[in-house]
């Protein structure tokens, strides 16, 4: 199956700093990627849709100035958590849409801990 | 607002038992997917159903899409400890690529 990678797999940062998470589609080009957030023992909540070459579309209640998304190429989308706070600690998961199969494939996730 | 409700939320059963997980919504979806997620990992796609009334089988797992494409079920026959995990349904709205995830069902199969 298609492979989507995320980097880093886990990160610990201090409150007030910014953290960048990368999502890469390794064997297909993805014009659309998605960013999700998952709290412990809960389901995935869609944060935003990342579109290559254009601005991301954010879900209601998600602060676009806090969660900066850049889809710079057909294989890379980045999520930057700016001025992180402990409540931003979560499991962040991306997925990439393979347009040739109309299927989305998930990355392994990034665990962010803000101290 | 959670559009996709799964039931039960938690399920703990003995190896060999059968179980059914339900995914219900008031919205119509163009397709629906089921995923299984292990702790600390991303979800892994199990199946995609597209047609109302469609039934798909994957070894001991049987998936059904409701006739009206508003609900789905996952039935596991003779559950094994390896089936333990978080099961998630995800619905796709017509005309979009955006999947909305269900509330999740956490399954534990005891040996």
Short mmCIF file of C-alpha atoms in Angstrom, two decimals:
data_model
loop_
_atom_site.label_atom_id
_atom_site.label_comp_id
_atom_site.label_asym_id
_atom_site.label_seq_id
_atom_site.Cartn_x
_atom_site.Cartn_y
_atom_site.Cartn_z
CA UNK A 1 0.00 0.00 0.00
CA UNK A 2 0.90 3.66 -0.27
CA UNK A 3 3.24 5.04 2.35
CA UNK A 4 2.87 8.30 4.19
CA UNK A 5 5.55 9.36 6.63
CA UNK A 6 5.56 11.88 9.45
CA UNK A 7 8.49 13.53 11.13
CA UNK A 8 9.17 13.68 13.95
CA UNK A 9 7.37 10.72 15.49
CA UNK A 10 7.44 12.42 18.86
CA UNK A 11 8.55 15.80 20.15
CA UNK A 12 8.74 17.50 23.51
CA UNK A 13 8.89 21.28 23.57
CA UNK A 14 8.64 24.09 26.07
CA UNK A 15 5.61 26.29 26.36
CA UNK A 16 5.83 29.29 24.04
CA UNK A 17 7.99 27.66 21.39
CA UNK A 18 6.90 26.56 17.91
CA UNK A 19 7.01 23.05 16.53
CA UNK A 20 6.93 21.93 12.90
CA UNK A 21 5.57 18.54 11.86
CA UNK A 22 6.17 17.17 8.37
CA UNK A 23 3.91 14.88 6.39
CA UNK A 24 5.24 13.24 3.23
CA UNK A 25 3.67 10.98 0.66
CA UNK A 26 6.49 8.67 -0.39
CA UNK A 27 5.22 6.96 -3.51
CA UNK A 28 2.47 9.14 -4.92
CA UNK A 29 1.70 12.79 -5.45
CA UNK A 30 -0.89 14.22 -3.12
CA UNK A 31 -2.58 17.49 -4.04
CA UNK A 32 -4.66 17.15 -0.89
CA UNK A 33 -3.53 16.22 2.60
CA UNK A 34 -5.42 16.33 5.87
CA UNK A 35 -4.35 17.09 9.41
CA UNK A 36 -6.07 15.46 12.34
CA UNK A 37 -5.74 15.73 16.08
CA UNK A 38 -6.42 12.89 18.48
CA UNK A 39 -6.67 13.15 22.26
CA UNK A 40 -6.07 10.05 24.39
CA UNK A 41 -8.77 7.42 24.05
CA UNK A 42 -10.72 9.60 21.60
CA UNK A 43 -11.37 9.59 17.88
CA UNK A 44 -9.70 11.69 15.21
CA UNK A 45 -10.84 15.26 14.77
CA UNK A 46 -10.18 16.88 11.40
CA UNK A 47 -8.28 20.14 11.84
CA UNK A 48 -7.72 21.28 8.28
CA UNK A 49 -7.44 20.32 4.65
CA UNK A 50 -4.10 21.13 3.08
CA UNK A 51 -4.16 21.97 -0.62
CA UNK A 52 -0.99 22.10 -2.69
CA UNK A 53 -0.37 25.59 -3.97
CA UNK A 54 -3.21 27.24 -2.10
CA UNK A 55 -4.32 28.13 1.40
CA UNK A 56 -5.42 25.45 3.77
CA UNK A 57 -9.08 25.10 4.70
CA UNK A 58 -9.59 25.01 8.46
CA UNK A 59 -12.42 23.35 10.32
CA UNK A 60 -14.62 25.40 12.59
CA UNK A 61 -12.96 26.17 15.89
CA UNK A 62 -9.40 25.58 14.66
CA UNK A 63 -7.21 28.67 14.92
CA UNK A 64 -5.43 29.13 11.61
CA UNK A 65 -2.88 31.52 13.11
CA UNK A 66 -1.93 28.94 15.70
CA UNK A 67 -1.81 25.92 13.43
CA UNK A 68 0.03 27.03 10.31
CA UNK A 69 -0.20 24.70 7.35
CA UNK A 70 2.02 24.84 4.30
CA UNK A 71 1.62 22.46 1.37
CA UNK A 72 4.73 23.45 -0.53
CA UNK A 73 4.95 20.50 -2.91
CA UNK A 74 2.94 17.55 -4.13
CA UNK A 75 4.58 15.30 -1.56
CA UNK A 76 5.00 17.51 1.50
CA UNK A 77 2.69 19.30 3.89
CA UNK A 78 3.83 20.85 7.15
CA UNK A 79 1.91 21.75 10.29
CA UNK A 80 3.49 24.31 12.59
CA UNK A 81 2.09 24.66 16.07
CA UNK A 82 2.98 28.21 17.04
CA UNK A 83 3.47 29.42 20.61
CA UNK A 84 2.64 25.98 21.90
CA UNK A 85 0.88 25.52 25.23
CA UNK A 86 0.37 22.39 27.32
CA UNK A 87 -3.20 22.09 26.03
CA UNK A 88 -1.77 21.64 22.51
CA UNK A 89 -0.25 18.36 23.66
CA UNK A 90 -1.84 15.69 21.50
CA UNK A 91 -1.33 13.07 18.83
CA UNK A 92 -1.26 14.74 15.41
CA UNK A 93 -1.93 12.57 12.37
CA UNK A 94 -1.81 13.48 8.71
CA UNK A 95 -3.29 11.69 5.74
CA UNK A 96 -2.64 12.08 2.04
CA UNK A 97 -5.14 11.55 -0.74
CA UNK A 98 -3.95 9.45 -3.66
CA UNK A 99 -5.98 10.91 -6.54
CA UNK A 100 -5.32 7.95 -8.82
CA UNK A 101 -7.08 5.62 -6.36
CA UNK A 102 -9.26 8.15 -4.55
CA UNK A 103 -8.03 6.68 -1.26
CA UNK A 104 -6.49 8.44 1.69
CA UNK A 105 -3.50 6.96 3.52
CA UNK A 106 -2.52 7.86 7.05
CA UNK A 107 0.83 8.69 8.49
CA UNK A 108 2.05 7.06 11.70
CA UNK A 109 1.33 10.16 13.77
CA UNK A 110 3.39 12.61 15.82
CA UNK A 111 3.04 12.80 19.58
CA UNK A 112 3.54 16.37 20.79
CA UNK A 113 4.11 17.07 24.46
CA UNK A 114 4.34 20.69 25.57
CA UNK A 115 5.84 21.22 29.01
CA UNK B 1 -20.93 18.30 16.54
CA UNK B 2 -20.10 14.64 16.06
CA UNK B 3 -21.89 13.43 12.97
CA UNK B 4 -20.99 9.77 13.25
CA UNK B 5 -21.89 7.91 16.42
CA UNK B 6 -20.39 4.52 17.07
CA UNK B 7 -21.71 1.93 19.47
CA UNK B 8 -20.67 0.45 21.69
CA UNK B 9 -17.91 2.77 22.89
CA UNK B 10 -16.11 -0.04 24.68
CA UNK B 11 -16.30 -3.77 24.33
CA UNK B 12 -14.42 -6.46 26.21
CA UNK B 13 -15.07 -10.01 25.10
CA UNK B 14 -13.57 -13.47 25.30
CA UNK B 15 -11.66 -15.04 22.45
CA UNK B 16 -13.99 -16.89 20.10
CA UNK B 17 -17.03 -14.66 20.65
CA UNK B 18 -18.77 -12.72 17.91
CA UNK B 19 -19.42 -8.98 18.00
CA UNK B 20 -20.96 -6.17 15.99
CA UNK B 21 -19.97 -2.52 15.97
CA UNK B 22 -22.37 0.09 14.64
CA UNK B 23 -21.76 3.43 12.99
CA UNK B 24 -24.78 5.70 12.70
CA UNK B 25 -25.45 9.13 11.27
CA UNK B 26 -28.31 11.32 10.15
CA UNK B 27 -26.22 12.39 7.17
CA UNK B 28 -25.85 10.61 3.85
CA UNK B 29 -22.33 9.67 2.84
CA UNK B 30 -21.01 8.92 -0.62
CA UNK B 31 -18.74 6.31 0.90
CA UNK B 32 -17.72 5.02 4.29
CA UNK B 33 -14.50 3.52 5.55
CA UNK B 34 -13.56 1.40 8.53
CA UNK B 35 -10.17 1.67 10.19
CA UNK B 36 -8.36 -0.06 13.03
CA UNK B 37 -5.86 1.85 15.10
CA UNK B 38 -3.23 0.51 17.48
CA UNK B 39 -1.99 2.71 20.36
CA UNK B 40 0.57 5.27 19.20
CA UNK B 41 0.05 4.53 15.54
CA UNK B 42 -1.97 5.94 12.67
CA UNK B 43 -5.25 4.30 11.58
CA UNK B 44 -5.03 1.46 9.09
CA UNK B 45 -7.72 1.18 6.45
CA UNK B 46 -9.75 -2.05 6.58
CA UNK B 47 -12.41 -1.45 3.95
CA UNK B 48 -14.27 1.14 1.88
CA UNK B 49 -17.97 0.69 1.10
CA UNK B 50 -19.62 2.79 -1.54
CA UNK B 51 -22.98 1.36 -2.58
CA UNK B 52 -26.04 1.34 -0.33
CA UNK B 53 -26.64 -2.18 0.95
CA UNK B 54 -23.13 -3.28 0.02
CA UNK B 55 -21.57 -6.10 2.03
CA UNK B 56 -17.83 -6.75 2.07
CA UNK B 57 -15.95 -9.52 3.80
CA UNK B 58 -12.38 -9.48 4.95
CA UNK B 59 -11.58 -12.88 6.49
CA UNK B 60 -13.53 -12.89 9.79
CA UNK B 61 -14.73 -9.31 9.35
CA UNK B 62 -17.99 -8.46 7.57
CA UNK B 63 -18.83 -4.88 6.72
CA UNK B 64 -22.22 -3.58 5.63
CA UNK B 65 -23.26 -0.18 4.32
CA UNK B 66 -26.88 0.78 5.06
CA UNK B 67 -29.33 1.01 2.20
CA UNK B 68 -29.69 4.75 2.73
CA UNK B 69 -25.92 5.20 3.12
CA UNK B 70 -26.36 6.73 6.56
CA UNK B 71 -25.07 3.85 8.66
CA UNK B 72 -22.74 0.90 8.63
CA UNK B 73 -21.85 -2.11 10.71
CA UNK B 74 -18.78 -4.21 11.31
CA UNK B 75 -19.23 -7.80 12.44
CA UNK B 76 -16.33 -9.86 13.70
CA UNK B 77 -16.71 -13.63 13.90
CA UNK B 78 -14.69 -15.67 16.39
CA UNK B 79 -12.74 -12.71 17.72
CA UNK B 80 -9.05 -13.17 18.49
CA UNK B 81 -6.71 -11.19 20.78
CA UNK B 82 -5.09 -9.76 17.65
CA UNK B 83 -8.39 -8.00 16.88
CA UNK B 84 -7.89 -5.76 19.91
CA UNK B 85 -7.76 -2.10 18.99
CA UNK B 86 -9.70 1.07 18.30
CA UNK B 87 -12.15 0.70 15.44
CA UNK B 88 -13.13 3.85 13.60
CA UNK B 89 -15.66 4.49 10.89
CA UNK B 90 -15.21 7.51 8.63
CA UNK B 91 -17.78 8.95 6.27
CA UNK B 92 -17.11 10.91 3.11
CA UNK B 93 -19.51 13.67 2.09
CA UNK B 94 -20.49 13.77 -1.56
CA UNK B 95 -18.47 16.27 -3.58
CA UNK B 96 -15.63 16.51 -1.06
CA UNK B 97 -12.53 14.59 -0.11
CA UNK B 98 -13.13 15.27 3.56
CA UNK B 99 -13.64 12.26 5.82
CA UNK B 100 -15.37 12.71 9.16
CA UNK B 101 -14.51 10.14 11.78
CA UNK B 102 -16.88 8.37 14.12
CA UNK B 103 -16.58 8.41 17.89
CA UNK B 104 -14.69 5.12 17.92
CA UNK B 105 -15.14 1.70 19.49
CA UNK B 106 -12.43 0.33 21.70
CA UNK B 107 -12.33 -3.47 21.51
CA UNK B 108 -10.43 -5.77 23.82
CA UNK B 109 -10.38 -9.48 23.15
CA UNK B 110 -9.24 -11.58 26.08
CA UNK B 111 -7.39 -14.85 25.53
#
